[in-house]
Each structure stands twice: as C-alpha cells, then as structure tokens.
Tab-separated table of C-alpha atoms in Angstrom:
chain	number	residue	atom	x	y	z
A	27	MET	CA	129.100	-84.369	-94.460
A	28	ASN	CA	130.130	-87.544	-94.040
A	29	TYR	CA	127.603	-90.260	-93.239
A	30	PHE	CA	128.996	-91.085	-89.694
A	31	GLU	CA	128.686	-87.400	-88.902
A	32	MET	CA	125.174	-87.508	-90.194
A	33	LEU	CA	124.450	-90.302	-87.800
A	34	ILE	CA	125.890	-89.441	-84.688
A	35	ALA	CA	124.401	-86.045	-85.328
A	36	ALA	CA	121.353	-86.901	-86.234
A	37	ILE	CA	120.830	-89.320	-83.294
A	38	PHE	CA	122.775	-87.526	-80.560
A	39	VAL	CA	122.991	-83.657	-80.926
A	40	ASN	CA	119.496	-82.921	-83.283
A	41	ASN	CA	117.951	-85.975	-81.254
A	42	ILE	CA	114.228	-85.587	-83.673
A	43	ILE	CA	112.502	-85.807	-80.503
A	44	LEU	CA	114.448	-84.122	-77.918
A	45	ALA	CA	115.582	-81.352	-79.747
A	46	GLN	CA	113.523	-81.042	-82.733
A	47	TYR	CA	110.125	-81.748	-81.155
A	48	LEU	CA	109.061	-84.575	-83.867
A	49	GLY	CA	106.922	-87.074	-82.735
A	50	CYS	CA	106.057	-85.979	-79.279
A	51	CYS	CA	102.934	-88.094	-79.033
A	52	PRO	CA	103.891	-91.102	-79.174
A	53	PHE	CA	106.883	-90.242	-77.220
A	54	VAL	CA	104.347	-89.544	-74.296
A	55	GLY	CA	102.103	-92.316	-75.392
A	56	CYS	CA	103.444	-95.515	-76.161
A	57	SER	CA	106.968	-94.930	-73.675
A	58	LYS	CA	104.818	-96.869	-70.762
A	59	ASP	CA	107.053	-100.445	-71.605
A	60	ARG	CA	110.183	-100.970	-73.434
A	61	GLY	CA	109.099	-103.512	-75.529
A	62	VAL	CA	106.602	-101.643	-76.896
A	63	ALA	CA	109.089	-98.688	-77.117
A	64	ILE	CA	111.325	-101.155	-79.137
A	65	GLY	CA	108.527	-102.344	-81.661
A	66	MET	CA	107.326	-98.717	-82.286
A	67	GLY	CA	110.796	-97.442	-82.993
A	68	ALA	CA	111.639	-100.495	-85.475
A	69	ALA	CA	108.257	-99.172	-87.170
A	70	VAL	CA	108.803	-96.121	-87.506
A	71	THR	CA	112.680	-96.620	-88.676
A	72	PHE	CA	111.322	-98.995	-91.340
A	73	VAL	CA	108.305	-96.826	-92.324
A	74	ALA	CA	110.445	-93.537	-92.360
A	75	SER	CA	113.529	-94.662	-94.169
A	76	MET	CA	110.869	-96.241	-97.251
A	77	ALA	CA	108.509	-93.106	-96.937
A	78	THR	CA	111.512	-90.558	-97.515
A	79	ALA	CA	112.790	-92.953	-100.672
A	80	PHE	CA	108.891	-92.647	-102.279
A	81	THR	CA	108.173	-89.386	-101.246
A	82	TRP	CA	111.793	-87.929	-102.603
A	83	LEU	CA	111.183	-90.063	-106.132
A	84	MET	CA	107.358	-88.483	-105.630
A	85	GLN	CA	109.169	-84.671	-105.769
A	86	LYS	CA	111.485	-85.381	-108.136
A	87	TYR	CA	109.930	-86.821	-111.120
A	88	VAL	CA	106.258	-85.864	-110.355
A	89	LEU	CA	105.762	-82.623	-108.282
A	90	ASN	CA	109.120	-80.334	-110.003
A	91	PRO	CA	108.679	-81.199	-113.571
A	92	PHE	CA	104.963	-80.530	-113.134
A	93	GLY	CA	105.229	-77.306	-111.316
A	94	LEU	CA	103.388	-78.813	-108.154
A	95	GLY	CA	105.637	-78.139	-105.226
A	96	TYR	CA	102.928	-76.422	-103.088
A	97	LEU	CA	100.712	-79.823	-103.221
A	98	GLN	CA	103.771	-81.190	-101.060
A	99	THR	CA	102.220	-82.163	-97.987
A	100	LEU	CA	98.838	-82.866	-99.569
A	101	VAL	CA	100.896	-85.803	-101.680
A	102	PHE	CA	103.567	-86.733	-98.793
A	103	ILE	CA	100.949	-87.429	-96.405
A	104	LEU	CA	98.895	-89.597	-99.094
A	105	VAL	CA	101.806	-91.330	-100.204
A	106	ILE	CA	102.709	-92.135	-96.468
A	107	ALA	CA	99.572	-93.270	-95.492
A	108	SER	CA	99.339	-95.686	-98.650
A	109	LEU	CA	103.055	-97.003	-98.560
A	110	VAL	CA	101.682	-97.631	-94.700
A	111	GLN	CA	98.460	-99.818	-95.929
A	112	PHE	CA	101.038	-101.553	-98.481
A	113	VAL	CA	103.398	-102.358	-96.023
A	114	GLU	CA	100.555	-103.997	-93.791
A	115	MET	CA	99.535	-106.311	-96.350
A	116	PHE	CA	102.806	-106.521	-97.554
A	117	LEU	CA	104.175	-108.282	-93.971
A	118	LYS	CA	100.544	-110.057	-93.075
A	119	LYS	CA	101.169	-112.250	-96.281
A	120	MET	CA	104.793	-112.210	-97.077
A	121	VAL	CA	106.635	-111.962	-93.257
A	122	PRO	CA	104.044	-113.013	-90.473
A	123	PRO	CA	106.098	-112.885	-87.783
A	124	LEU	CA	107.555	-109.621	-88.463
A	125	TYR	CA	103.484	-108.791	-88.819
A	126	LYS	CA	103.175	-110.072	-85.442
A	127	SER	CA	105.352	-107.724	-83.718
A	128	LEU	CA	105.421	-104.474	-85.766
A	129	GLY	CA	101.518	-105.060	-86.862
A	130	ILE	CA	100.359	-103.308	-84.369
A	131	PHE	CA	102.369	-100.138	-84.889
A	132	LEU	CA	101.753	-99.579	-88.356
A	133	PRO	CA	98.241	-97.761	-87.584
A	134	LEU	CA	99.634	-95.631	-85.794
A	135	ILE	CA	102.529	-94.594	-87.912
A	136	THR	CA	100.057	-92.521	-90.103
A	137	THR	CA	99.979	-89.812	-88.388
A	138	ASN	CA	102.946	-89.760	-86.908
A	139	CYS	CA	104.530	-85.988	-87.302
A	140	ALA	CA	108.000	-87.684	-87.425
A	141	VAL	CA	107.824	-89.838	-90.750
A	142	LEU	CA	106.010	-86.778	-92.567
A	143	GLY	CA	108.315	-84.164	-91.161
A	144	LEU	CA	111.526	-86.084	-91.947
A	145	ALA	CA	110.317	-86.373	-95.345
A	146	ILE	CA	110.081	-82.797	-95.550
A	147	LEU	CA	113.039	-82.215	-93.945
A	148	ALA	CA	115.210	-84.201	-96.360
A	149	GLN	CA	113.812	-82.370	-98.821
A	150	ARG	CA	114.391	-78.581	-96.778
A	151	ASN	CA	117.927	-79.723	-96.982
A	152	GLU	CA	118.170	-80.351	-100.464
A	153	PHE	CA	119.751	-84.055	-100.019
A	154	GLY	CA	120.261	-86.375	-102.338
A	155	LEU	CA	117.945	-89.828	-102.259
A	156	GLY	CA	121.072	-91.798	-100.870
A	157	VAL	CA	121.555	-89.182	-98.030
A	158	SER	CA	118.046	-88.503	-97.455
A	159	VAL	CA	117.113	-91.628	-97.063
A	160	PHE	CA	119.773	-91.904	-94.747
A	161	TYR	CA	119.127	-89.144	-92.814
A	162	ALA	CA	115.621	-90.320	-92.032
A	163	PHE	CA	117.305	-93.655	-90.860
A	164	SER	CA	119.831	-92.302	-88.574
A	165	ALA	CA	117.270	-89.678	-87.349
A	166	ALA	CA	114.343	-92.705	-86.502
A	167	LEU	CA	117.083	-94.277	-84.528
A	168	GLY	CA	117.859	-91.272	-82.719
A	169	PHE	CA	113.379	-91.482	-82.112
A	170	THR	CA	113.961	-95.044	-81.181
A	171	LEU	CA	116.453	-94.200	-78.657
A	172	ALA	CA	114.933	-91.509	-76.992
A	173	LEU	CA	111.369	-93.613	-76.623
A	174	PHE	CA	113.546	-96.532	-74.981
A	175	LEU	CA	115.159	-94.433	-72.305
A	176	MET	CA	111.971	-92.596	-71.975
A	177	ALA	CA	109.898	-96.335	-71.165
A	178	GLY	CA	112.929	-97.748	-68.937
A	179	ILE	CA	112.829	-94.271	-66.503
A	180	ARG	CA	108.728	-94.372	-66.727
A	181	GLU	CA	108.837	-98.742	-65.959
A	182	ARG	CA	111.244	-96.944	-62.589
A	183	LEU	CA	108.325	-93.960	-62.432
A	184	VAL	CA	105.515	-96.050	-61.734
A	185	ILE	CA	107.105	-97.236	-58.400
A	186	SER	CA	108.164	-94.231	-57.344
A	187	ARG	CA	106.089	-91.670	-54.867
A	188	VAL	CA	104.837	-88.933	-57.458
A	189	PRO	CA	102.463	-86.209	-56.130
A	190	LYS	CA	99.406	-86.700	-57.288
A	191	SER	CA	98.614	-84.097	-59.504
A	192	MET	CA	101.626	-84.708	-61.299
A	193	GLN	CA	101.197	-88.273	-61.865
A	194	GLY	CA	101.098	-89.696	-65.560
A	195	THR	CA	101.870	-87.395	-68.747
A	196	SER	CA	102.977	-84.221	-66.256
A	197	ILE	CA	105.955	-86.006	-64.657
A	198	GLY	CA	106.408	-87.762	-67.966
A	199	LEU	CA	107.009	-84.172	-69.643
A	200	VAL	CA	109.352	-83.079	-67.000
A	201	MET	CA	111.409	-86.384	-67.159
A	202	ALA	CA	111.561	-85.586	-71.341
A	203	GLY	CA	112.806	-81.859	-70.569
A	204	LEU	CA	115.600	-83.512	-68.070
A	205	MET	CA	116.748	-86.316	-70.845
A	206	SER	CA	116.864	-83.190	-73.271
A	207	LEU	CA	118.966	-81.118	-70.826
A	208	THR	CA	121.040	-84.234	-71.188
A	209	PHE	CA	121.042	-84.565	-74.898
A	210	PHE	CA	121.385	-80.659	-75.018
A	211	ALA	CA	125.184	-81.700	-73.805
A	212	PHE	CA	126.245	-82.405	-77.352
A	213	GLN	CA	125.115	-79.723	-78.806
A	214	GLY	CA	128.348	-78.426	-80.648
A	215	MET	CA	130.163	-81.784	-81.333
A	216	ILE	CA	129.196	-81.516	-84.734
A	217	GLY	CA	129.384	-78.270	-86.602
B	22	MET	CA	72.709	-73.450	-76.011
B	23	SER	CA	74.004	-76.331	-76.871
B	24	PHE	CA	76.290	-74.297	-79.821
B	25	VAL	CA	77.417	-72.135	-76.977
B	26	LYS	CA	78.238	-75.242	-74.529
B	27	GLU	CA	80.603	-77.319	-77.409
B	28	PHE	CA	81.836	-73.768	-77.854
B	29	ALA	CA	83.047	-73.385	-73.936
B	30	LYS	CA	84.350	-76.685	-73.460
B	31	GLY	CA	87.550	-75.884	-75.235
B	32	LEU	CA	88.100	-73.393	-73.684
B	33	TRP	CA	88.783	-74.268	-70.316
B	34	LYS	CA	87.143	-78.202	-69.603
B	35	GLU	CA	88.610	-79.644	-72.179
B	36	LEU	CA	91.432	-76.926	-73.336
B	37	PRO	CA	93.400	-79.055	-75.675
B	38	PRO	CA	96.832	-79.766	-75.101
B	39	PHE	CA	96.831	-78.641	-71.434
B	40	ARG	CA	93.443	-80.868	-70.262
B	41	LEU	CA	92.996	-83.506	-73.204
B	42	VAL	CA	97.036	-83.363	-74.298
B	43	LEU	CA	96.254	-83.155	-77.894
B	44	GLY	CA	98.949	-81.743	-80.319
B	45	LEU	CA	101.979	-81.901	-78.348
B	46	CYS	CA	104.709	-81.425	-81.390
B	47	PRO	CA	103.661	-77.474	-81.992
B	48	THR	CA	102.916	-76.712	-78.336
B	49	LEU	CA	106.573	-77.460	-77.525
B	50	ALA	CA	108.233	-76.567	-81.230
B	51	VAL	CA	106.869	-73.183	-81.538
B	52	THR	CA	105.959	-71.006	-78.519
B	53	LYS	CA	109.250	-69.749	-78.245
B	54	SER	CA	107.751	-66.463	-78.566
B	55	ALA	CA	104.537	-65.500	-77.838
B	56	ALA	CA	103.711	-64.074	-81.255
B	57	ASP	CA	104.665	-67.824	-82.909
B	58	GLY	CA	102.050	-69.244	-80.553
B	59	LEU	CA	99.467	-67.018	-81.711
B	60	GLY	CA	100.214	-67.561	-85.197
B	61	MET	CA	100.235	-71.175	-84.949
B	62	GLY	CA	97.295	-70.669	-83.201
B	63	ALA	CA	95.854	-68.924	-85.621
B	64	ALA	CA	96.619	-71.115	-88.631
B	65	VAL	CA	95.033	-74.511	-86.497
B	66	ILE	CA	91.799	-72.222	-86.000
B	67	PHE	CA	91.468	-72.183	-89.580
B	68	VAL	CA	92.196	-75.352	-90.505
B	69	LEU	CA	90.354	-76.976	-87.328
B	70	VAL	CA	86.901	-74.859	-87.972
B	71	LEU	CA	87.096	-75.824	-91.607
B	72	SER	CA	87.621	-79.644	-91.557
B	73	ASN	CA	85.361	-79.802	-88.675
B	74	ALA	CA	82.591	-77.712	-91.028
B	75	ILE	CA	83.587	-80.389	-93.934
B	76	ILE	CA	83.731	-83.437	-92.474
B	77	SER	CA	80.421	-83.181	-90.686
B	78	MET	CA	78.758	-81.863	-93.804
B	79	VAL	CA	80.191	-85.338	-95.473
B	80	ARG	CA	79.831	-87.272	-92.599
B	81	LYS	CA	77.021	-89.336	-93.744
B	82	ILE	CA	78.517	-90.277	-97.426
B	83	ILE	CA	81.800	-91.051	-96.040
B	84	PRO	CA	81.920	-95.105	-95.710
B	85	LYS	CA	83.275	-96.339	-91.974
B	86	LYS	CA	86.170	-98.207	-93.511
B	87	VAL	CA	88.228	-95.501	-94.886
B	88	ARG	CA	86.790	-92.489	-92.945
B	89	ILE	CA	90.611	-91.840	-91.703
B	90	ALA	CA	91.728	-91.333	-94.735
B	91	CYS	CA	89.217	-89.172	-95.640
B	92	PHE	CA	89.776	-86.941	-93.110
B	93	ILE	CA	93.257	-87.027	-93.997
B	94	VAL	CA	92.565	-85.553	-97.642
B	95	ILE	CA	90.539	-83.051	-96.286
B	96	ALA	CA	92.837	-81.709	-93.668
B	97	ALA	CA	95.797	-81.985	-96.229
B	98	SER	CA	94.106	-79.599	-98.439
B	99	LEU	CA	93.218	-77.270	-95.984
B	100	VAL	CA	97.040	-76.867	-94.473
B	101	VAL	CA	98.083	-76.672	-97.941
B	102	ALA	CA	95.490	-73.638	-98.403
B	103	VAL	CA	97.072	-72.246	-95.235
B	104	GLU	CA	100.340	-72.545	-96.357
B	105	LEU	CA	99.847	-70.401	-99.681
B	106	LEU	CA	98.095	-67.775	-97.521
B	107	MET	CA	100.763	-67.679	-95.167
B	108	GLN	CA	102.834	-67.593	-97.897
B	109	ALA	CA	101.623	-64.606	-99.292
B	110	TYR	CA	100.327	-62.581	-96.271
B	111	ALA	CA	102.594	-63.661	-93.555
B	112	TYR	CA	105.791	-64.513	-94.886
B	113	PRO	CA	108.172	-63.967	-91.828
B	114	LEU	CA	105.667	-65.976	-89.238
B	115	TYR	CA	105.579	-69.163	-92.245
B	116	GLN	CA	109.354	-68.734	-92.234
B	117	SER	CA	109.706	-68.739	-88.085
B	118	LEU	CA	107.235	-71.415	-88.056
B	119	GLY	CA	108.953	-73.680	-90.233
B	120	ILE	CA	108.099	-77.370	-90.777
B	121	PHE	CA	105.216	-76.865	-88.257
B	122	VAL	CA	102.957	-75.635	-90.819
B	123	PRO	CA	102.843	-78.843	-93.079
B	124	LEU	CA	102.923	-80.588	-89.704
B	125	ILE	CA	99.253	-79.278	-89.090
B	126	VAL	CA	97.799	-81.895	-91.230
B	127	VAL	CA	99.573	-84.639	-88.813
B	128	ASN	CA	98.432	-82.686	-85.317
B	129	CYS	CA	96.307	-85.111	-83.906
B	130	ILE	CA	94.106	-82.269	-83.025
B	131	ILE	CA	92.343	-81.840	-86.480
B	132	LEU	CA	91.888	-86.024	-86.421
B	133	GLY	CA	90.970	-86.151	-82.951
B	134	ARG	CA	88.347	-83.871	-82.982
B	135	ALA	CA	87.342	-85.351	-86.470
B	136	GLU	CA	86.861	-88.543	-85.159
B	137	ALA	CA	85.618	-87.667	-81.701
B	138	PHE	CA	82.816	-85.048	-82.938
B	139	ALA	CA	82.609	-83.847	-86.296
B	140	SER	CA	82.021	-87.281	-87.656
B	141	LYS	CA	78.986	-87.860	-85.357
B	142	ASN	CA	77.531	-84.001	-84.766
B	143	PRO	CA	75.609	-81.543	-87.342
B	144	VAL	CA	77.575	-79.043	-89.107
B	145	HIS	CA	76.864	-76.009	-86.218
B	146	LEU	CA	77.987	-77.745	-83.599
B	147	SER	CA	81.211	-78.702	-85.257
B	148	ILE	CA	81.810	-75.487	-85.901
B	149	ALA	CA	81.592	-74.576	-82.574
B	150	ASP	CA	83.282	-77.417	-81.419
B	151	GLY	CA	85.901	-76.469	-84.047
B	152	LEU	CA	86.060	-72.967	-82.914
B	153	GLY	CA	86.121	-73.477	-79.149
B	154	MET	CA	88.804	-75.957	-79.249
B	155	GLY	CA	90.816	-73.891	-81.671
B	156	ILE	CA	90.747	-70.812	-79.290
B	157	GLY	CA	91.749	-72.978	-76.730
B	158	PHE	CA	94.411	-74.097	-78.672
B	159	THR	CA	95.793	-70.915	-79.517
B	160	MET	CA	95.301	-69.039	-76.126
B	161	SER	CA	97.305	-72.008	-74.398
B	162	LEU	CA	100.081	-71.680	-76.892
B	163	THR	CA	100.077	-68.055	-76.420
B	164	PHE	CA	100.431	-68.484	-73.032
B	165	LEU	CA	102.860	-71.135	-72.490
B	166	GLY	CA	104.871	-68.522	-75.490
B	167	ALA	CA	104.341	-65.567	-73.390
B	168	LEU	CA	105.658	-67.296	-69.857
B	169	ARG	CA	109.158	-69.007	-72.087
B	170	GLU	CA	109.666	-65.569	-73.734
B	171	VAL	CA	109.208	-63.666	-70.891
B	172	PHE	CA	111.894	-65.797	-68.783
B	173	GLY	CA	114.120	-67.225	-71.338
B	174	ALA	CA	114.406	-63.199	-73.250
B	175	GLY	CA	113.070	-61.258	-71.310
B	176	LYS	CA	110.867	-59.857	-73.718
B	177	LEU	CA	106.576	-60.567	-74.721
B	178	PHE	CA	105.925	-59.818	-78.015
B	179	GLY	CA	109.036	-58.461	-78.977
B	180	ALA	CA	108.677	-55.654	-76.584
B	181	THR	CA	111.095	-55.469	-73.484
B	182	VAL	CA	109.901	-56.319	-70.167
B	183	PHE	CA	112.610	-56.322	-67.401
B	184	GLY	CA	115.236	-53.514	-66.872
B	185	PRO	CA	118.302	-53.672	-68.507
B	186	ASP	CA	120.111	-55.526	-65.736
B	187	PHE	CA	118.166	-58.785	-66.536
B	188	LYS	CA	119.960	-61.877	-67.329
B	189	PRO	CA	117.825	-64.186	-69.808
B	190	PHE	CA	117.446	-67.506	-68.335
B	191	THR	CA	118.146	-69.322	-71.550
B	192	PHE	CA	116.903	-72.955	-70.465
B	193	MET	CA	113.519	-71.861	-71.196
B	194	VAL	CA	113.860	-71.216	-74.714
B	195	GLU	CA	115.588	-74.266	-75.753
B	196	ALA	CA	114.115	-77.737	-75.982
B	197	PRO	CA	114.519	-78.772	-72.058
B	198	GLY	CA	112.689	-75.721	-71.073
B	199	ALA	CA	109.558	-76.472	-73.168
B	200	PHE	CA	109.074	-80.102	-71.897
B	201	VAL	CA	109.895	-78.435	-68.337
B	202	CYS	CA	107.354	-75.659	-68.537
B	203	LEU	CA	104.310	-77.814	-70.409
B	204	GLY	CA	104.874	-80.759	-67.918
B	205	LEU	CA	104.720	-78.466	-64.699
B	206	ILE	CA	101.950	-76.043	-66.749
B	207	LEU	CA	99.816	-80.082	-67.067
B	208	GLY	CA	100.694	-80.585	-63.122
B	209	ALA	CA	98.791	-77.568	-62.275
B	210	MET	CA	95.994	-77.816	-64.462
B	211	ASN	CA	95.694	-81.399	-62.524
B	212	TYR	CA	96.303	-79.879	-59.382
B	213	LEU	CA	93.516	-77.372	-60.158
B	214	ALA	CA	91.035	-79.894	-61.580
B	215	ILE	CA	91.380	-82.126	-58.218
B	216	TRP	CA	91.394	-78.606	-56.165
B	217	GLN	CA	88.157	-77.960	-57.932
B	218	SER	CA	86.223	-81.257	-57.289
B	219	LYS	CA	87.130	-81.428	-54.063
B	220	ARG	CA	85.602	-78.095	-53.007
B	221	LYS	CA	82.394	-79.149	-54.885
B	222	GLY	CA	82.091	-82.895	-53.158
B	223	LEU	CA	82.466	-84.616	-56.552
B	224	PRO	CA	84.214	-87.559	-56.933
B	225	GLU	CA	88.325	-87.087	-57.968
B	226	PRO	CA	88.453	-86.258	-61.917
B	227	SER	CA	90.273	-88.294	-64.128
B	228	LEU	CA	93.380	-86.245	-64.918
B	229	ALA	CA	94.945	-84.935	-68.000
B	230	ALA	CA	95.235	-88.519	-70.146
B	231	SER	CA	98.011	-88.965	-72.627
B	232	CYS	CA	96.936	-87.781	-75.867
B	233	GLY	CA	93.616	-87.114	-75.097
B	234	GLY	CA	91.997	-90.346	-76.763
B	235	CYS	CA	93.345	-89.738	-80.106
B	236	ARG	CA	93.732	-93.156	-81.536
B	237	ALA	CA	96.983	-92.173	-83.142
B	238	CYS	CA	98.650	-92.869	-80.110
B	239	SER	CA	96.892	-95.798	-77.901
B	240	ILE	CA	97.851	-99.300	-78.932
B	241	GLY	CA	94.189	-101.043	-77.664
B	242	GLU	CA	92.914	-99.000	-80.240
B	243	SER	CA	94.469	-99.376	-82.954
B	244	LYS	CA	94.726	-103.097	-82.818
B	245	GLN	CA	90.569	-102.157	-82.891
B	246	ILE	CA	91.158	-100.307	-85.986
B	247	MET	CA	93.053	-103.370	-87.217
B	248	GLN	CA	90.503	-105.748	-86.376
B	249	GLU	CA	87.836	-103.682	-88.180
B	250	GLY	CA	89.392	-102.925	-91.644
C-alpha cells in the first residue's frame, strides 16, 4: 500500500472516530466550537505522531528483546504520559506562541484513547517505523476532520429547535451517526 | 446503609454510559453483540473495583500533584492483569474485543471514578462505588449490544430470535447504528428523568452532561489542572 492510499484510507475509509470508535470522548466533549476543534485536532496530531514513534522504538528495542511484550499497555501509557508532560514543558520554554494555542489541550491528551489506540494499532499491524508514524499522522488528520465537521454542525444545532430531552450530547450522537453513515459511503473505495 | 447507597447509585441514577456519559468508546465499539458487551463489562468491573480499592487505600500517601499519573499506573497494571487473564481463560472474547481491552486503561470511567470518588472516600465505600458503577456499565453495554444484535443480525447471544424470513437491519451493527442508538437512548433517559421530576414536582434535572465531568475532556478543568501543577 503506498502512502497516498494509506492517507486516504486513514482519513476517509477507516476514519478513526466514525468507523473505529476511537477518541469519542473528545469528539463529544470538545466539539462545541470550531476553533477549539482545530486546536484539539492539531494537538492530537502532534502527540499521536510522536507517541507512535517513541512507542515503536520502545517496543522494538526494550520490550521485544527482553520478552516483555505483555507489559505493552503499561509501558505505552507511561511513555505517552511522560511524552505529553515533556512536550508541554518544551513548548512552554521554547515555542510560547504554539504553547498558547495548544497548551490547554495537552493535559487532556494523555487519556485520549485515540493516541494510545493508534500506538497499539500500529504495533498490531506490524508496520515499520516510518509507516507507523505516517499512519498515526494520517489517522489523526481524520480525527481532526471529524472533530471540525462536528463542531460546525453543533454551532448550527445551538440555534435550531431540538426537543428538550434530546438536547446536548444526545442529538450530538445522532448527528455523529449520520456523519458516520456519510463516511460509510467511502467503504470499499480502497481495499 | 451508605454502602448500599453508593452501590445503588451506579445502577440507575448515575448509570455510567447513559446518565454520566462516561466511557463512550467501548460503549460504541464492543456492542455489536450482547455477549461482547457482557464480556467487556466484566473486564471493566474487575479493573474498576480493584483500582477503586487500591486508590482508596493509598489516597493519603499520593501527592496531589502527581495523582493522575499514579491513577494511570494503577489502572494500567490492572489492565495488564486482565489482558493476561483473558488470554488464558477467554481467548475468543479477547480476540473479538480486540484493541479495546488495552484501551480500558484510558476509559474515562476508571479515571473519572478514581478522581471523583475513590480518592476522597474510604475503602469499603469505594469498592461499593466501583461495583455499582461497573455493574451499571455492564448492564448498559449488554442492553445496547442486545438491541443492536437483535435488529442488526436477528440474534440474541447468538441464538436466532426472528423467523427465517427476517431481513437483518445491517445499519444497526455498523458504526452509524451505534452512534444513533446511543444518542436515542440518551434522549430517552433524559425524557424519563424530566418526566419523573415533573411528576414529583421537583425542579428540572440537569441533562446528561457530556463526559460526566471526567476531567479528561473539559477545557476549563484542564486549565485548572495546569495552574495547580
């Protein structure tokens, strides 16, 4: 599979939220404003790509040689948590403007199942290092796209008359279902 | 008495996925069939009860600044235990749940209960809370799984429900069906809550909040965390 196909497949065909159900919490929680959605998406893209690279190296050079494969979950989440912490400190010191726009999203990302999920999926698919990182990057772009579209819909939903008991998360999830149905049309486009 | 109260709240009043909207990813992903939902629920009960118990035991010695990291380490160790147990005794289930077994560690339900309950309450209450929440979560997952399986595949726990003429409504077992079903169930829960409080003459209840105050998702909270740390 070449890189272009992989990019399209990860963004549209197997969208991480709408087809694989990873990262639903921020999808529901952080999708009220388009600016916030872009910020969150950018932060996830950044961290997921880096986390996949680090966890890949960890798996290859620490877990596999010592036969510690069963500790994958524990080690990966620790790598991600410390990476997020480190990125936060680094951005704060070195790139203040970026920190200003992404900073508030970083603490949320440790417990984002998209990041851990991508790291584990890359392992399960047995990708090489470069492919893993590219995979995580393109899947995170798909995450950003879904989040942004959702935020756009939700901004409209605020001014529409929704039955009282359906307001908020409930109607949001139904909208997500319709979006997912739309994305379903891409299924079968790329093997 | 309070033991029973903490246990019972998870079963209806604070039903995790439907009232608190906690742990959406597994709720959506593993409810293709009732059996998968039940299995996932059992794994979550195991992790949640033990993590609540352990966190509650060590709550006084964990420094406030690094508490989230400590919770994650405790939860992750328990998840590794669950993974190994499932590989040994329930391998088909382990395979059908796939990536969502390791992802229990980032399920907001674990961290959410640790932060909101176990880190402030004694051990026996925390166990009751974990047990109630876990059973509530399992019930919800099994219910949603059964609903999707019955309409999407015409089966319940693998046994055929409808006659041979039944045409499965495939929408339900695919991703869109999961979102729509969960959305409609949330709406129904809200409707029930509004109706109930109207009948009792109470003020209107708050609607199911997004992510039930799990700190992982709300921007305001995260700002606060940053200022603390």
